[in-house]
Amino acid sequence: MPRPQKILIDTETQAMQIIWPDGHESIYDLTYLRRACPCAECQPWKEGVGEPGKSPESVLKAEGKLNAVSDVIPIGGYAIQFHWADGHSYGIYDWNYLRELCPCDEDVAKRRQSTE
């Protein structure tokens, strides 16, 4: 996936907007991105590995401020890394992953169709 044309983070609305090279616009709620963290600590929780119903420690600590971002760092030309206010900063969100996470109705429908 090519690098986005534009990335904006709005701290007032707690959202990130990405304009992709094909013109598609993705708007992500920062809480959604925090809960979709791709790091090794958070991944087992998302995949249902470990004790059922138990969130990873990092997510438990972050309750109430999941969407607070203290910094966003570019990683090469392929990803960004969030530094969350709770101290969590292990997840590297590459462009493919972010595009797959797009919460727009069209992309959500495509994901549903691919799992049926």
Short mmCIF file of N, CA and C in Angstrom, two decimals:
data_model
loop_
_atom_site.label_atom_id
_atom_site.label_comp_id
_atom_site.label_asym_id
_atom_site.label_seq_id
_atom_site.Cartn_x
_atom_site.Cartn_y
_atom_site.Cartn_z
N MET A 1 0.86 -1.18 0.00
CA MET A 1 0.00 0.00 0.00
C MET A 1 0.90 1.23 0.00
N PRO A 2 0.69 2.13 -0.94
CA PRO A 2 1.49 3.36 -0.97
C PRO A 2 1.23 4.25 0.24
N ARG A 3 2.17 5.10 0.52
CA ARG A 3 2.08 6.05 1.63
C ARG A 3 0.88 6.97 1.43
N PRO A 4 0.16 7.30 2.51
CA PRO A 4 -0.97 8.23 2.39
C PRO A 4 -0.53 9.59 1.87
N GLN A 5 -1.46 10.27 1.20
CA GLN A 5 -1.18 11.61 0.72
C GLN A 5 -1.22 12.63 1.85
N LYS A 6 -2.10 12.36 2.83
CA LYS A 6 -2.29 13.33 3.90
C LYS A 6 -2.73 12.59 5.17
N ILE A 7 -2.17 12.99 6.30
CA ILE A 7 -2.57 12.47 7.61
C ILE A 7 -2.78 13.66 8.53
N LEU A 8 -3.96 13.74 9.12
CA LEU A 8 -4.27 14.82 10.06
C LEU A 8 -4.80 14.21 11.35
N ILE A 9 -4.33 14.72 12.47
CA ILE A 9 -4.87 14.29 13.76
C ILE A 9 -5.52 15.50 14.40
N ASP A 10 -6.80 15.34 14.74
CA ASP A 10 -7.56 16.41 15.37
C ASP A 10 -7.71 16.08 16.85
N THR A 11 -7.00 16.81 17.69
CA THR A 11 -7.03 16.51 19.12
C THR A 11 -8.36 16.91 19.76
N GLU A 12 -9.09 17.83 19.13
CA GLU A 12 -10.40 18.22 19.65
C GLU A 12 -11.42 17.10 19.48
N THR A 13 -11.48 16.54 18.29
CA THR A 13 -12.45 15.47 18.02
C THR A 13 -11.89 14.09 18.31
N GLN A 14 -10.59 14.02 18.65
CA GLN A 14 -9.91 12.75 18.93
C GLN A 14 -10.05 11.79 17.74
N ALA A 15 -9.72 12.31 16.56
CA ALA A 15 -9.83 11.52 15.33
C ALA A 15 -8.60 11.74 14.45
N MET A 16 -8.34 10.74 13.61
CA MET A 16 -7.27 10.84 12.62
C MET A 16 -7.89 10.66 11.24
N GLN A 17 -7.54 11.55 10.32
CA GLN A 17 -8.01 11.47 8.94
C GLN A 17 -6.82 11.10 8.06
N ILE A 18 -7.05 10.13 7.17
CA ILE A 18 -6.04 9.77 6.17
C ILE A 18 -6.67 9.88 4.80
N ILE A 19 -5.98 10.57 3.90
CA ILE A 19 -6.36 10.59 2.48
C ILE A 19 -5.37 9.68 1.77
N TRP A 20 -5.90 8.63 1.14
CA TRP A 20 -5.07 7.64 0.45
C TRP A 20 -4.82 8.06 -0.99
N PRO A 21 -3.77 7.52 -1.63
CA PRO A 21 -3.45 7.89 -3.01
C PRO A 21 -4.59 7.69 -4.01
N ASP A 22 -5.50 6.74 -3.72
CA ASP A 22 -6.63 6.51 -4.63
C ASP A 22 -7.79 7.47 -4.36
N GLY A 23 -7.59 8.42 -3.41
CA GLY A 23 -8.63 9.40 -3.10
C GLY A 23 -9.54 8.99 -1.96
N HIS A 24 -9.45 7.74 -1.51
CA HIS A 24 -10.28 7.28 -0.40
C HIS A 24 -9.93 8.03 0.87
N GLU A 25 -10.95 8.39 1.65
CA GLU A 25 -10.74 9.08 2.92
C GLU A 25 -11.12 8.14 4.07
N SER A 26 -10.22 7.97 5.01
CA SER A 26 -10.48 7.17 6.21
C SER A 26 -10.45 8.11 7.40
N ILE A 27 -11.47 8.01 8.25
CA ILE A 27 -11.50 8.78 9.49
C ILE A 27 -11.62 7.79 10.64
N TYR A 28 -10.60 7.78 11.49
CA TYR A 28 -10.50 6.83 12.59
C TYR A 28 -10.68 7.55 13.92
N ASP A 29 -11.53 7.02 14.77
CA ASP A 29 -11.60 7.46 16.15
C ASP A 29 -10.33 6.94 16.83
N LEU A 30 -9.66 7.76 17.62
CA LEU A 30 -8.40 7.34 18.23
C LEU A 30 -8.58 6.19 19.22
N THR A 31 -9.74 6.12 19.88
CA THR A 31 -10.00 4.98 20.77
C THR A 31 -10.04 3.69 19.96
N TYR A 32 -10.66 3.74 18.78
CA TYR A 32 -10.71 2.58 17.88
C TYR A 32 -9.29 2.13 17.53
N LEU A 33 -8.42 3.08 17.21
CA LEU A 33 -7.03 2.72 16.86
C LEU A 33 -6.28 2.17 18.06
N ARG A 34 -6.52 2.73 19.24
CA ARG A 34 -5.84 2.23 20.44
C ARG A 34 -6.25 0.79 20.71
N ARG A 35 -7.52 0.50 20.55
CA ARG A 35 -8.02 -0.86 20.80
C ARG A 35 -7.59 -1.83 19.71
N ALA A 36 -7.17 -1.31 18.55
CA ALA A 36 -6.71 -2.16 17.45
C ALA A 36 -5.18 -2.24 17.41
N CYS A 37 -4.54 -1.90 18.50
CA CYS A 37 -3.07 -1.88 18.54
C CYS A 37 -2.50 -3.22 18.07
N PRO A 38 -1.57 -3.19 17.10
CA PRO A 38 -1.02 -4.43 16.55
C PRO A 38 0.20 -4.98 17.30
N CYS A 39 0.53 -4.44 18.46
CA CYS A 39 1.74 -4.90 19.16
C CYS A 39 1.56 -6.30 19.74
N ALA A 40 2.66 -6.92 20.10
CA ALA A 40 2.65 -8.28 20.63
C ALA A 40 1.89 -8.37 21.95
N GLU A 41 1.91 -7.32 22.74
CA GLU A 41 1.19 -7.32 24.02
C GLU A 41 -0.32 -7.30 23.81
N CYS A 42 -0.79 -6.51 22.87
CA CYS A 42 -2.23 -6.36 22.64
C CYS A 42 -2.80 -7.41 21.68
N GLN A 43 -2.01 -7.91 20.78
CA GLN A 43 -2.48 -8.83 19.74
C GLN A 43 -3.16 -10.08 20.32
N PRO A 44 -2.58 -10.76 21.32
CA PRO A 44 -3.25 -11.96 21.84
C PRO A 44 -4.65 -11.66 22.35
N TRP A 45 -4.83 -10.50 22.98
CA TRP A 45 -6.14 -10.12 23.49
C TRP A 45 -7.15 -10.00 22.35
N LYS A 46 -6.73 -9.37 21.25
CA LYS A 46 -7.62 -9.20 20.10
C LYS A 46 -7.93 -10.53 19.44
N GLU A 47 -6.97 -11.46 19.47
CA GLU A 47 -7.15 -12.75 18.80
C GLU A 47 -7.84 -13.77 19.70
N GLY A 48 -8.16 -13.40 20.94
CA GLY A 48 -8.86 -14.31 21.83
C GLY A 48 -7.95 -15.31 22.51
N VAL A 49 -6.65 -15.06 22.51
CA VAL A 49 -5.71 -15.95 23.18
C VAL A 49 -5.59 -15.48 24.62
N GLY A 50 -5.38 -16.42 25.52
CA GLY A 50 -5.24 -16.05 26.92
C GLY A 50 -6.55 -16.24 27.64
N GLU A 51 -6.62 -15.71 28.82
CA GLU A 51 -7.79 -15.90 29.66
C GLU A 51 -8.99 -15.16 29.08
N PRO A 52 -10.10 -15.89 28.82
CA PRO A 52 -11.28 -15.26 28.22
C PRO A 52 -11.78 -14.09 29.07
N GLY A 53 -12.10 -13.02 28.38
CA GLY A 53 -12.67 -11.86 29.05
C GLY A 53 -11.68 -10.96 29.75
N LYS A 54 -10.40 -11.30 29.68
CA LYS A 54 -9.38 -10.47 30.34
C LYS A 54 -8.67 -9.61 29.33
N SER A 55 -8.70 -8.32 29.55
CA SER A 55 -7.98 -7.39 28.68
C SER A 55 -6.52 -7.35 29.09
N PRO A 56 -5.62 -7.02 28.16
CA PRO A 56 -4.21 -6.90 28.54
C PRO A 56 -4.04 -5.74 29.52
N GLU A 57 -3.01 -5.83 30.31
CA GLU A 57 -2.73 -4.81 31.33
C GLU A 57 -2.68 -3.40 30.74
N SER A 58 -2.08 -3.26 29.56
CA SER A 58 -1.95 -1.93 28.97
C SER A 58 -3.31 -1.29 28.69
N VAL A 59 -4.27 -2.09 28.26
CA VAL A 59 -5.60 -1.56 27.97
C VAL A 59 -6.33 -1.25 29.27
N LEU A 60 -6.16 -2.11 30.28
CA LEU A 60 -6.80 -1.84 31.57
C LEU A 60 -6.29 -0.53 32.17
N LYS A 61 -5.00 -0.31 32.09
CA LYS A 61 -4.41 0.92 32.63
C LYS A 61 -4.89 2.14 31.86
N ALA A 62 -5.20 1.97 30.61
CA ALA A 62 -5.53 3.09 29.74
C ALA A 62 -6.98 3.52 29.84
N GLU A 63 -7.83 2.75 30.50
CA GLU A 63 -9.25 3.12 30.57
C GLU A 63 -9.40 4.58 30.98
N GLY A 64 -10.26 5.27 30.28
CA GLY A 64 -10.51 6.67 30.56
C GLY A 64 -9.65 7.61 29.74
N LYS A 65 -8.56 7.12 29.21
CA LYS A 65 -7.72 7.97 28.38
C LYS A 65 -7.14 7.19 27.20
N LEU A 66 -7.87 6.21 26.74
CA LEU A 66 -7.41 5.39 25.61
C LEU A 66 -7.08 6.22 24.38
N ASN A 67 -7.86 7.25 24.14
CA ASN A 67 -7.69 7.99 22.89
C ASN A 67 -6.76 9.19 23.01
N ALA A 68 -6.09 9.36 24.14
CA ALA A 68 -5.18 10.50 24.28
C ALA A 68 -3.82 10.15 23.68
N VAL A 69 -3.43 10.90 22.66
CA VAL A 69 -2.16 10.66 21.98
C VAL A 69 -1.18 11.75 22.40
N SER A 70 0.00 11.33 22.85
CA SER A 70 1.01 12.32 23.22
C SER A 70 1.96 12.61 22.05
N ASP A 71 2.08 11.64 21.11
CA ASP A 71 2.97 11.85 19.96
C ASP A 71 2.65 10.81 18.88
N VAL A 72 2.94 11.15 17.64
CA VAL A 72 2.84 10.22 16.51
C VAL A 72 4.14 10.34 15.74
N ILE A 73 4.79 9.20 15.53
CA ILE A 73 6.11 9.19 14.91
C ILE A 73 6.06 8.40 13.61
N PRO A 74 6.59 8.96 12.51
CA PRO A 74 6.68 8.18 11.27
C PRO A 74 7.75 7.10 11.42
N ILE A 75 7.45 5.92 10.90
CA ILE A 75 8.40 4.80 10.92
C ILE A 75 8.76 4.52 9.46
N GLY A 76 9.95 4.93 9.08
CA GLY A 76 10.36 4.78 7.69
C GLY A 76 9.31 5.40 6.79
N GLY A 77 9.09 4.79 5.65
CA GLY A 77 8.05 5.25 4.74
C GLY A 77 6.86 4.33 4.73
N TYR A 78 6.75 3.46 5.75
CA TYR A 78 5.73 2.42 5.70
C TYR A 78 4.74 2.41 6.85
N ALA A 79 4.93 3.25 7.89
CA ALA A 79 4.07 3.13 9.06
C ALA A 79 4.14 4.37 9.95
N ILE A 80 3.27 4.38 10.96
CA ILE A 80 3.34 5.36 12.04
C ILE A 80 3.24 4.62 13.37
N GLN A 81 3.75 5.27 14.40
CA GLN A 81 3.71 4.71 15.74
C GLN A 81 3.11 5.76 16.67
N PHE A 82 2.07 5.37 17.39
CA PHE A 82 1.44 6.27 18.35
C PHE A 82 2.12 6.13 19.71
N HIS A 83 2.27 7.24 20.39
CA HIS A 83 2.65 7.24 21.79
C HIS A 83 1.41 7.72 22.54
N TRP A 84 0.78 6.78 23.24
CA TRP A 84 -0.47 7.06 23.93
C TRP A 84 -0.17 7.67 25.30
N ALA A 85 -1.11 8.44 25.82
CA ALA A 85 -0.91 9.14 27.09
C ALA A 85 -0.69 8.19 28.26
N ASP A 86 -1.13 6.94 28.13
CA ASP A 86 -0.93 5.96 29.21
C ASP A 86 0.47 5.35 29.17
N GLY A 87 1.30 5.77 28.21
CA GLY A 87 2.66 5.27 28.11
C GLY A 87 2.84 4.16 27.08
N HIS A 88 1.76 3.60 26.59
CA HIS A 88 1.86 2.52 25.61
C HIS A 88 2.34 3.09 24.27
N SER A 89 3.33 2.41 23.65
CA SER A 89 3.85 2.92 22.37
C SER A 89 4.48 1.81 21.54
N TYR A 90 4.07 0.57 21.74
CA TYR A 90 4.72 -0.55 21.05
C TYR A 90 4.16 -0.81 19.66
N GLY A 91 2.93 -0.42 19.40
CA GLY A 91 2.29 -0.76 18.13
C GLY A 91 2.81 0.05 16.96
N ILE A 92 3.13 -0.64 15.89
CA ILE A 92 3.51 0.02 14.64
C ILE A 92 2.39 -0.25 13.64
N TYR A 93 1.73 0.82 13.23
CA TYR A 93 0.57 0.74 12.35
C TYR A 93 1.04 0.98 10.92
N ASP A 94 1.24 -0.10 10.16
CA ASP A 94 1.69 0.12 8.78
C ASP A 94 0.50 0.52 7.91
N TRP A 95 0.82 1.05 6.73
CA TRP A 95 -0.24 1.58 5.86
C TRP A 95 -1.26 0.52 5.49
N ASN A 96 -0.82 -0.70 5.21
CA ASN A 96 -1.77 -1.77 4.86
C ASN A 96 -2.74 -2.03 6.01
N TYR A 97 -2.20 -2.11 7.23
CA TYR A 97 -3.04 -2.37 8.40
C TYR A 97 -4.05 -1.24 8.60
N LEU A 98 -3.60 -0.01 8.47
CA LEU A 98 -4.52 1.12 8.64
C LEU A 98 -5.61 1.11 7.57
N ARG A 99 -5.24 0.79 6.35
CA ARG A 99 -6.26 0.75 5.29
C ARG A 99 -7.26 -0.37 5.56
N GLU A 100 -6.77 -1.52 6.03
CA GLU A 100 -7.66 -2.63 6.37
C GLU A 100 -8.60 -2.27 7.52
N LEU A 101 -8.17 -1.41 8.41
CA LEU A 101 -8.98 -1.00 9.56
C LEU A 101 -10.00 0.09 9.24
N CYS A 102 -9.97 0.62 8.04
CA CYS A 102 -10.84 1.75 7.70
C CYS A 102 -12.27 1.48 8.17
N PRO A 103 -12.82 2.39 8.99
CA PRO A 103 -14.15 2.15 9.53
C PRO A 103 -15.31 2.66 8.67
N CYS A 104 -15.04 3.08 7.43
CA CYS A 104 -16.13 3.58 6.59
C CYS A 104 -17.09 2.43 6.26
N ASP A 105 -18.33 2.77 5.96
CA ASP A 105 -19.36 1.76 5.69
C ASP A 105 -18.95 0.81 4.56
N GLU A 106 -18.36 1.36 3.52
CA GLU A 106 -17.96 0.55 2.36
C GLU A 106 -16.93 -0.52 2.75
N ASP A 107 -15.91 -0.12 3.51
CA ASP A 107 -14.87 -1.08 3.89
C ASP A 107 -15.37 -2.08 4.94
N VAL A 108 -16.24 -1.64 5.83
CA VAL A 108 -16.82 -2.56 6.81
C VAL A 108 -17.63 -3.62 6.08
N ALA A 109 -18.41 -3.22 5.07
CA ALA A 109 -19.20 -4.18 4.28
C ALA A 109 -18.30 -5.16 3.55
N LYS A 110 -17.18 -4.68 3.00
CA LYS A 110 -16.23 -5.58 2.31
C LYS A 110 -15.66 -6.61 3.27
N ARG A 111 -15.32 -6.18 4.48
CA ARG A 111 -14.76 -7.12 5.47
C ARG A 111 -15.80 -8.16 5.86
N ARG A 112 -17.04 -7.75 6.00
CA ARG A 112 -18.11 -8.70 6.34
C ARG A 112 -18.28 -9.74 5.23
N GLN A 113 -18.27 -9.28 3.98
CA GLN A 113 -18.42 -10.19 2.85
C GLN A 113 -17.28 -11.19 2.78
N SER A 114 -16.08 -10.76 3.10
CA SER A 114 -14.92 -11.65 3.00
C SER A 114 -14.91 -12.72 4.09
N THR A 115 -15.66 -12.51 5.18
CA THR A 115 -15.70 -13.51 6.25
C THR A 115 -16.90 -14.44 6.12
N GLU A 116 -17.78 -14.16 5.19
CA GLU A 116 -18.98 -15.02 5.02
C GLU A 116 -18.69 -16.21 4.16
#
